[in-house]
Amino acid sequence: MGVVSDRIERETVLRHPIERVWAALTTAEGLSRWFGSVAEIDLRPGGRAYFRWEDLDQESVATIAVVDPPHRFAFRWGIEYLPGNDAAQTLVEFTLEQVPDGTRLRLVESGFAQAAADVARTAHQANSQGWDAELVDLGAYLDAAA
């Protein structure tokens, strides 16, 4: 099965101003339009974020780690498939950079290797597919709102 990858990395260029992309990532209104169906966020380090996906009947609570507008936003959340009281969490970090075409978004989720290999592998695969879908949804939301 090989070594479990500790991180997921994605990069995309969104044809929108950095402030619009930042708002989509860091406001309840923005997040609830592309990342799950319900979002609440207390935008400060140590603040709490709550996400719910009605269609999947899943929810997640995150702790905000970094708020550096409009360039860096990061949060920690539990690794899926682990019991709720397990302390292992991944760090999800968004880095935004203004480029001639709009905004380059870099997403890194790291920390999967803390979990047992089978759990880490399953969670990594699920989140890889999840981020692919969510980033498509983010682009669609920004394009529609333009």
Coordinates of N, CA, C and O in Angstrom, one line a residue:
M1 N 0.8 -1.2 0.0 CA 0.0 0.0 0.0 C 0.9 1.3 0.0 O 0.4 2.3 -0.4
G2 N 2.1 1.2 0.5 CA 3.0 2.3 0.4 C 2.8 3.3 1.5 O 1.9 3.1 2.4
V3 N 3.6 4.3 1.5 CA 3.5 5.3 2.6 C 2.3 6.2 2.4 O 2.0 6.6 1.2
V4 N 1.6 6.6 3.5 CA 0.5 7.5 3.4 C 1.0 8.9 3.2 O 1.9 9.4 3.8
S5 N 0.4 9.6 2.2 CA 0.8 11.0 2.0 C 0.3 11.8 3.2 O -0.9 11.6 3.6
D6 N 1.1 12.7 3.7 CA 0.7 13.5 4.8 C -0.1 14.7 4.4 O -0.8 15.4 5.2
R7 N -0.1 15.1 3.1 CA -0.7 16.3 2.7 C -1.4 16.2 1.3 O -1.1 15.4 0.5
I8 N -2.4 17.1 1.2 CA -3.1 17.3 -0.1 C -2.7 18.7 -0.5 O -2.8 19.6 0.3
E9 N -2.4 18.9 -1.8 CA -2.0 20.2 -2.3 C -2.8 20.5 -3.6 O -2.9 19.6 -4.4
R10 N -3.4 21.6 -3.6 CA -4.2 22.0 -4.8 C -3.8 23.5 -5.1 O -3.6 24.3 -4.2
E11 N -3.8 23.8 -6.4 CA -3.5 25.2 -6.8 C -4.4 25.5 -8.0 O -4.5 24.7 -8.9
T12 N -5.0 26.7 -7.9 CA -5.9 27.1 -9.0 C -5.9 28.6 -9.1 O -5.6 29.3 -8.1
V13 N -6.1 29.1 -10.3 CA -6.2 30.6 -10.5 C -7.7 30.9 -10.7 O -8.3 30.3 -11.6
L14 N -8.2 31.8 -9.9 CA -9.6 32.2 -10.0 C -9.6 33.6 -10.6 O -8.9 34.5 -10.2
R15 N -10.5 33.8 -11.6 CA -10.5 35.1 -12.3 C -11.3 36.1 -11.6 O -12.3 36.7 -12.1
H16 N -10.9 36.4 -10.3 CA -11.7 37.3 -9.5 C -10.7 38.0 -8.6 O -9.6 37.5 -8.3
P17 N -11.0 39.2 -8.1 CA -10.1 40.0 -7.2 C -9.9 39.2 -5.9 O -10.8 38.5 -5.4
I18 N -8.8 39.5 -5.3 CA -8.4 38.7 -4.1 C -9.4 39.0 -3.0 O -9.7 38.1 -2.2
E19 N -10.0 40.2 -2.9 CA -10.9 40.5 -1.8 C -12.2 39.6 -2.0 O -12.8 39.2 -1.0
R20 N -12.6 39.3 -3.2 CA -13.8 38.5 -3.4 C -13.5 37.1 -3.0 O -14.4 36.4 -2.4
V21 N -12.3 36.6 -3.4 CA -12.0 35.2 -3.0 C -11.8 35.1 -1.5 O -12.3 34.1 -0.9
W22 N -11.2 36.1 -0.9 CA -11.1 36.1 0.6 C -12.4 36.0 1.3 O -12.6 35.2 2.2
A23 N -13.4 36.8 0.8 CA -14.7 36.8 1.4 C -15.4 35.5 1.2 O -16.1 35.0 2.1
A24 N -15.2 34.8 0.1 CA -15.8 33.5 -0.2 C -15.2 32.4 0.8 O -15.9 31.5 1.2
L25 N -14.0 32.6 1.2 CA -13.3 31.7 2.1 C -13.6 31.9 3.6 O -13.5 31.0 4.4
T26 N -13.9 33.2 3.9 CA -13.9 33.6 5.4 C -15.2 34.1 5.9 O -15.2 34.6 7.1
T27 N -16.2 34.1 5.2 CA -17.5 34.6 5.7 C -18.5 33.5 5.7 O -18.5 32.6 4.8
A28 N -19.4 33.5 6.6 CA -20.5 32.5 6.6 C -21.3 32.5 5.4 O -21.6 31.5 4.8
E29 N -21.6 33.7 4.9 CA -22.4 33.8 3.7 C -21.6 33.2 2.5 O -22.2 32.5 1.7
G30 N -20.3 33.5 2.3 CA -19.6 33.0 1.2 C -19.4 31.5 1.3 O -19.7 30.7 0.4
L31 N -19.0 31.0 2.5 CA -18.8 29.6 2.7 C -20.0 28.7 2.5 O -20.0 27.7 1.9
S32 N -21.2 29.3 2.9 CA -22.4 28.5 2.8 C -22.9 28.4 1.3 O -23.8 27.6 1.0
R33 N -22.2 29.1 0.4 CA -22.6 29.1 -1.0 C -21.8 28.0 -1.8 O -22.2 27.6 -2.9
W34 N -20.7 27.6 -1.2 CA -19.8 26.6 -2.0 C -19.3 25.5 -1.1 O -19.0 24.4 -1.6
F35 N -19.1 25.8 0.2 CA -18.4 24.8 1.0 C -19.5 24.3 2.0 O -19.7 24.8 3.1
G36 N -20.2 23.2 1.6 CA -21.3 22.7 2.4 C -22.5 23.6 2.2 O -22.5 24.5 1.4
S37 N -23.5 23.3 3.0 CA -24.8 24.0 2.8 C -25.0 25.0 4.0 O -25.8 25.9 3.9
V38 N -24.4 24.8 5.1 CA -24.5 25.7 6.3 C -23.1 26.0 6.8 O -22.2 25.1 6.8
A39 N -22.8 27.3 7.1 CA -21.5 27.6 7.7 C -21.7 28.7 8.7 O -22.5 29.6 8.5
E40 N -20.9 28.6 9.8 CA -20.9 29.6 10.8 C -19.4 29.8 11.0 O -18.6 28.9 11.0
I41 N -18.9 31.1 11.2 CA -17.5 31.3 11.4 C -17.3 32.5 12.3 O -17.9 33.5 12.2
D42 N -16.4 32.3 13.3 CA -15.9 33.4 14.2 C -14.5 33.6 13.8 O -13.6 32.9 14.2
L43 N -14.3 34.6 12.9 CA -13.1 34.8 12.1 C -12.0 35.5 13.0 O -11.8 36.7 12.9
R44 N -11.4 34.6 13.8 CA -10.2 35.1 14.6 C -9.4 33.9 15.0 O -10.0 32.8 15.1
P45 N -8.1 34.0 15.2 CA -7.4 32.8 15.7 C -8.0 32.3 17.0 O -8.3 33.1 17.9
G46 N -8.2 31.0 17.0 CA -8.9 30.4 18.2 C -10.4 30.4 18.0 O -11.1 29.7 18.8
G47 N -10.9 31.1 17.1 CA -12.4 31.1 16.8 C -12.9 29.8 16.3 O -12.1 28.9 15.8
R48 N -14.2 29.6 16.3 CA -14.8 28.3 15.9 C -15.5 28.5 14.5 O -16.1 29.5 14.2
A49 N -15.3 27.5 13.7 CA -16.1 27.4 12.5 C -16.9 26.1 12.4 O -16.4 25.1 12.9
Y50 N -18.1 26.2 11.9 CA -18.9 25.1 11.8 C -19.4 24.9 10.4 O -19.8 25.9 9.7
F51 N -19.3 23.7 9.8 CA -19.7 23.4 8.5 C -20.7 22.3 8.5 O -20.5 21.3 9.2
R52 N -21.7 22.3 7.7 CA -22.6 21.2 7.5 C -22.9 21.0 6.0 O -23.1 21.9 5.3
W53 N -22.9 19.7 5.7 CA -23.3 19.3 4.3 C -24.6 18.5 4.4 O -24.6 17.4 4.8
E54 N -25.7 19.2 4.1 CA -27.0 18.6 4.2 C -27.1 17.3 3.3 O -27.7 16.3 3.8
D55 N -26.6 17.4 2.1 CA -26.8 16.3 1.2 C -26.0 15.0 1.7 O -26.4 13.9 1.4
L56 N -24.9 15.2 2.4 CA -24.1 14.1 2.9 C -24.5 13.8 4.4 O -24.0 12.8 4.9
D57 N -25.3 14.6 5.0 CA -25.6 14.5 6.4 C -24.4 14.4 7.2 O -24.2 13.5 8.1
Q58 N -23.4 15.3 6.9 CA -22.2 15.4 7.7 C -22.0 16.8 8.2 O -22.5 17.8 7.6
E59 N -21.2 16.9 9.3 CA -20.9 18.2 9.8 C -19.5 18.2 10.4 O -19.0 17.1 10.7
S60 N -18.9 19.3 10.5 CA -17.5 19.4 11.0 C -17.4 20.7 11.7 O -17.9 21.7 11.3
V61 N -16.6 20.6 12.8 CA -16.3 21.8 13.6 C -14.8 22.0 13.5 O -14.0 21.1 13.6
A62 N -14.4 23.3 13.2 CA -13.0 23.6 13.0 C -12.6 24.7 14.0 O -13.4 25.5 14.4
T63 N -11.3 24.8 14.2 CA -10.7 25.9 15.0 C -9.8 26.7 14.1 O -8.9 26.2 13.5
I64 N -10.1 28.0 14.1 CA -9.3 28.9 13.2 C -7.9 29.1 13.7 O -7.7 29.3 14.9
A65 N -6.9 28.9 12.9 CA -5.5 29.0 13.3 C -4.9 30.3 12.8 O -4.1 30.9 13.5
V66 N -5.1 30.7 11.6 CA -4.5 31.9 11.0 C -5.5 32.8 10.3 O -6.3 32.2 9.5
V67 N -5.5 34.1 10.5 CA -6.3 35.0 9.8 C -5.4 36.2 9.4 O -5.0 37.0 10.3
D68 N -5.0 36.2 8.2 CA -4.1 37.3 7.7 C -4.6 37.8 6.4 O -4.2 37.4 5.3
P69 N -5.7 38.7 6.5 CA -6.4 39.2 5.3 C -5.5 40.0 4.3 O -4.7 40.8 4.8
P70 N -5.6 39.9 3.0 CA -6.4 38.8 2.3 C -5.6 37.7 1.8 O -5.8 37.2 0.7
H71 N -4.5 37.3 2.5 CA -3.6 36.4 2.0 C -3.5 35.0 2.6 O -3.3 34.0 1.9
R72 N -3.8 34.9 3.9 CA -3.7 33.5 4.5 C -4.8 33.3 5.5 O -5.1 34.1 6.3
F73 N -5.4 32.1 5.3 CA -6.5 31.7 6.2 C -6.3 30.2 6.5 O -6.0 29.4 5.5
A74 N -6.3 29.8 7.7 CA -6.1 28.4 8.0 C -6.9 28.0 9.2 O -7.2 28.8 10.1
F75 N -7.3 26.7 9.2 CA -8.1 26.1 10.3 C -7.6 24.7 10.5 O -7.1 24.0 9.6
R76 N -7.9 24.2 11.7 CA -7.7 22.8 12.1 C -9.0 22.1 12.3 O -9.9 22.7 12.9
W77 N -9.1 20.9 11.8 CA -10.3 20.1 12.0 C -9.9 18.6 12.2 O -8.8 18.2 11.8
G78 N -10.9 17.9 12.7 CA -10.6 16.5 13.0 C -10.5 15.7 11.7 O -11.0 16.0 10.7
I79 N -9.8 14.5 11.8 CA -9.6 13.6 10.7 C -10.9 12.7 10.7 O -11.2 12.1 11.6
E80 N -11.5 12.7 9.5 CA -12.7 11.9 9.3 C -12.3 10.4 9.6 O -11.2 10.0 9.4
Y81 N -13.3 9.7 10.1 CA -13.2 8.2 10.4 C -12.5 8.0 11.7 O -12.3 6.8 12.1
L82 N -12.1 9.0 12.4 CA -11.5 8.8 13.7 C -12.6 9.1 14.7 O -13.5 10.0 14.4
P83 N -12.6 8.5 15.9 CA -13.6 8.9 16.9 C -13.5 10.4 17.3 O -12.4 11.0 17.2
G84 N -14.7 10.9 17.6 CA -14.7 12.4 17.8 C -13.8 12.9 18.9 O -13.4 14.0 18.8
N85 N -13.4 12.0 19.8 CA -12.6 12.5 20.9 C -11.1 12.3 20.6 O -10.2 12.6 21.4
D86 N -10.8 11.8 19.4 CA -9.4 11.7 19.0 C -8.8 13.1 18.7 O -9.4 13.9 18.0
A87 N -7.6 13.3 19.2 CA -7.0 14.7 19.1 C -6.4 15.0 17.8 O -6.1 16.1 17.5
A88 N -6.2 14.0 17.0 CA -5.5 14.2 15.7 C -6.3 15.1 14.8 O -7.5 14.9 14.6
Q89 N -5.7 16.1 14.3 CA -6.3 17.1 13.4 C -5.4 17.4 12.2 O -4.2 17.3 12.3
T90 N -6.1 17.8 11.1 CA -5.3 18.3 10.0 C -5.4 19.8 10.0 O -6.3 20.4 10.5
L91 N -4.4 20.4 9.4 CA -4.4 21.9 9.2 C -4.7 22.1 7.7 O -4.1 21.6 6.8
V92 N -5.8 22.9 7.5 CA -6.2 23.3 6.2 C -5.7 24.8 6.0 O -6.2 25.6 6.8
E93 N -4.9 25.0 5.0 CA -4.3 26.4 4.8 C -4.6 26.9 3.4 O -4.3 26.2 2.4
F94 N -5.2 28.0 3.3 CA -5.4 28.7 2.0 C -4.5 29.9 1.9 O -4.4 30.7 2.9
T95 N -3.8 30.0 0.8 CA -2.9 31.1 0.6 C -3.4 31.8 -0.7 O -3.5 31.1 -1.7
L96 N -3.6 33.1 -0.7 CA -4.1 33.8 -1.8 C -3.0 34.8 -2.3 O -2.3 35.4 -1.5
E97 N -2.8 34.9 -3.6 CA -1.9 35.8 -4.2 C -2.5 36.4 -5.4 O -3.0 35.7 -6.3
Q98 N -2.4 37.7 -5.5 CA -2.9 38.4 -6.6 C -2.0 38.2 -7.8 O -0.8 38.3 -7.7
V99 N -2.6 37.8 -9.0 CA -1.8 37.5 -10.2 C -2.5 38.3 -11.3 O -3.7 38.7 -11.1
P100 N -1.9 38.4 -12.5 CA -2.5 39.2 -13.6 C -3.9 38.7 -13.9 O -4.8 39.5 -14.3
D101 N -4.1 37.4 -13.9 CA -5.4 36.8 -14.2 C -6.5 36.9 -13.1 O -7.6 36.5 -13.4
G102 N -6.1 37.3 -11.9 CA -7.0 37.3 -10.8 C -6.4 36.9 -9.5 O -5.5 37.7 -9.1
T103 N -6.7 35.8 -9.0 CA -6.1 35.4 -7.7 C -5.7 33.9 -7.7 O -6.5 33.0 -8.1
R104 N -4.4 33.7 -7.4 CA -4.0 32.3 -7.3 C -4.3 31.8 -5.9 O -4.0 32.4 -4.9
L105 N -5.0 30.7 -5.8 CA -5.4 30.1 -4.6 C -4.6 28.8 -4.4 O -4.6 27.9 -5.3
R106 N -3.9 28.7 -3.3 CA -3.2 27.5 -3.0 C -3.8 26.9 -1.7 O -3.9 27.6 -0.7
L107 N -4.1 25.6 -1.8 CA -4.7 24.9 -0.7 C -3.8 23.8 -0.3 O -3.3 23.0 -1.1
V108 N -3.5 23.7 1.0 CA -2.7 22.6 1.6 C -3.4 22.1 2.8 O -3.7 22.9 3.7
E109 N -3.7 20.8 2.8 CA -4.2 20.2 4.0 C -3.2 19.2 4.4 O -2.8 18.3 3.7
S110 N -2.7 19.3 5.7 CA -1.6 18.5 6.1 C -1.8 17.9 7.5 O -2.6 18.5 8.3
G111 N -1.2 16.8 7.8 CA -1.3 16.2 9.1 C -2.0 14.8 9.1 O -2.2 14.2 10.2
F112 N -2.2 14.2 7.9 CA -2.9 12.9 7.9 C -2.1 11.8 8.5 O -2.6 10.9 9.0
A113 N -0.7 11.9 8.5 CA 0.1 10.9 8.9 C 0.1 10.7 10.4 O 0.6 9.7 11.0
Q114 N -0.6 11.6 11.2 CA -0.8 11.4 12.6 C -1.7 10.2 12.9 O -1.6 9.6 13.9
A115 N -2.6 9.9 11.9 CA -3.5 8.8 12.2 C -2.9 7.5 11.7 O -1.9 7.4 11.0
A116 N -3.6 6.4 12.2 CA -3.1 5.1 11.7 C -3.2 5.0 10.2 O -4.1 5.7 9.6
A117 N -2.4 4.2 9.6 CA -2.2 4.2 8.2 C -3.5 4.0 7.4 O -3.8 4.7 6.4
D118 N -4.3 3.0 7.9 CA -5.5 2.7 7.1 C -6.5 3.9 7.2 O -7.1 4.3 6.2
V119 N -6.6 4.5 8.4 CA -7.5 5.6 8.6 C -7.0 6.8 7.8 O -7.7 7.5 7.1
A120 N -5.7 7.1 7.9 CA -5.1 8.2 7.2 C -5.3 8.1 5.7 O -5.6 9.0 5.0
R121 N -5.1 6.9 5.1 CA -5.3 6.6 3.7 C -6.7 6.9 3.2 O -6.9 7.6 2.2
T122 N -7.7 6.4 4.0 CA -9.1 6.6 3.7 C -9.5 8.1 3.7 O -10.1 8.6 2.9
A123 N -9.0 8.7 4.8 CA -9.3 10.1 5.0 C -8.7 11.0 3.9 O -9.3 11.9 3.4
H124 N -7.4 10.7 3.6 CA -6.7 11.4 2.6 C -7.4 11.3 1.2 O -7.6 12.3 0.5
Q125 N -7.8 10.1 0.9 CA -8.5 9.9 -0.4 C -9.9 10.6 -0.4 O -10.2 11.3 -1.4
A126 N -10.6 10.5 0.7 CA -11.9 11.2 0.7 C -11.8 12.7 0.6 O -12.5 13.4 -0.1
N127 N -10.8 13.3 1.4 CA -10.6 14.7 1.3 C -10.0 15.2 0.0 O -10.4 16.3 -0.4
S128 N -9.2 14.4 -0.6 CA -8.7 14.7 -1.9 C -9.8 14.9 -2.9 O -9.9 15.9 -3.6
Q129 N -10.7 13.9 -2.9 CA -11.9 14.0 -3.8 C -12.8 15.2 -3.4 O -13.3 15.9 -4.2
G130 N -12.9 15.4 -2.1 CA -13.8 16.4 -1.6 C -13.2 17.8 -2.0 O -14.0 18.6 -2.5
W131 N -11.9 18.0 -1.9 CA -11.4 19.3 -2.2 C -11.5 19.6 -3.7 O -11.8 20.7 -4.2
D132 N -11.3 18.5 -4.5 CA -11.5 18.7 -6.0 C -12.9 19.2 -6.3 O -13.1 20.2 -7.0
A133 N -13.9 18.6 -5.7 CA -15.3 19.0 -5.9 C -15.5 20.4 -5.3 O -16.2 21.3 -5.9
E134 N -15.1 20.7 -4.1 CA -15.3 22.0 -3.4 C -14.7 23.1 -4.2 O -15.3 24.2 -4.3
L135 N -13.5 22.9 -4.7 CA -12.8 24.0 -5.5 C -13.5 24.3 -6.8 O -13.6 25.4 -7.2
V136 N -14.1 23.3 -7.4 CA -15.0 23.5 -8.6 C -16.2 24.3 -8.2 O -16.5 25.3 -8.9
D137 N -16.8 24.0 -7.0 CA -17.9 24.7 -6.5 C -17.6 26.2 -6.2 O -18.4 27.1 -6.4
L138 N -16.4 26.4 -5.7 CA -15.9 27.7 -5.3 C -15.8 28.6 -6.6 O -16.3 29.7 -6.7
G139 N -15.2 28.0 -7.6 CA -15.1 28.7 -8.9 C -16.5 29.0 -9.5 O -16.7 30.2 -10.0
A140 N -17.4 28.1 -9.4 CA -18.7 28.3 -10.0 C -19.5 29.3 -9.2 O -20.2 30.2 -9.8
Y141 N -19.3 29.3 -7.9 CA -20.0 30.3 -7.1 C -19.5 31.7 -7.4 O -20.2 32.7 -7.6
L142 N -18.1 31.9 -7.5 CA -17.6 33.2 -7.8 C -18.0 33.7 -9.2 O -18.3 34.8 -9.4
D143 N -18.0 32.7 -10.1 CA -18.4 33.1 -11.5 C -19.8 33.5 -11.6 O -20.2 34.5 -12.2
A144 N -20.7 32.8 -10.8 CA -22.1 33.1 -10.8 C -22.4 34.5 -10.2 O -23.3 35.2 -10.5
A145 N -21.6 34.8 -9.1 CA -21.9 36.0 -8.4 C -21.2 37.2 -9.0 O -21.4 38.3 -8.6
A146 N -20.4 37.0 -10.0 CA -19.7 38.1 -10.7 C -20.6 39.1 -11.3 O -21.7 38.7 -11.9

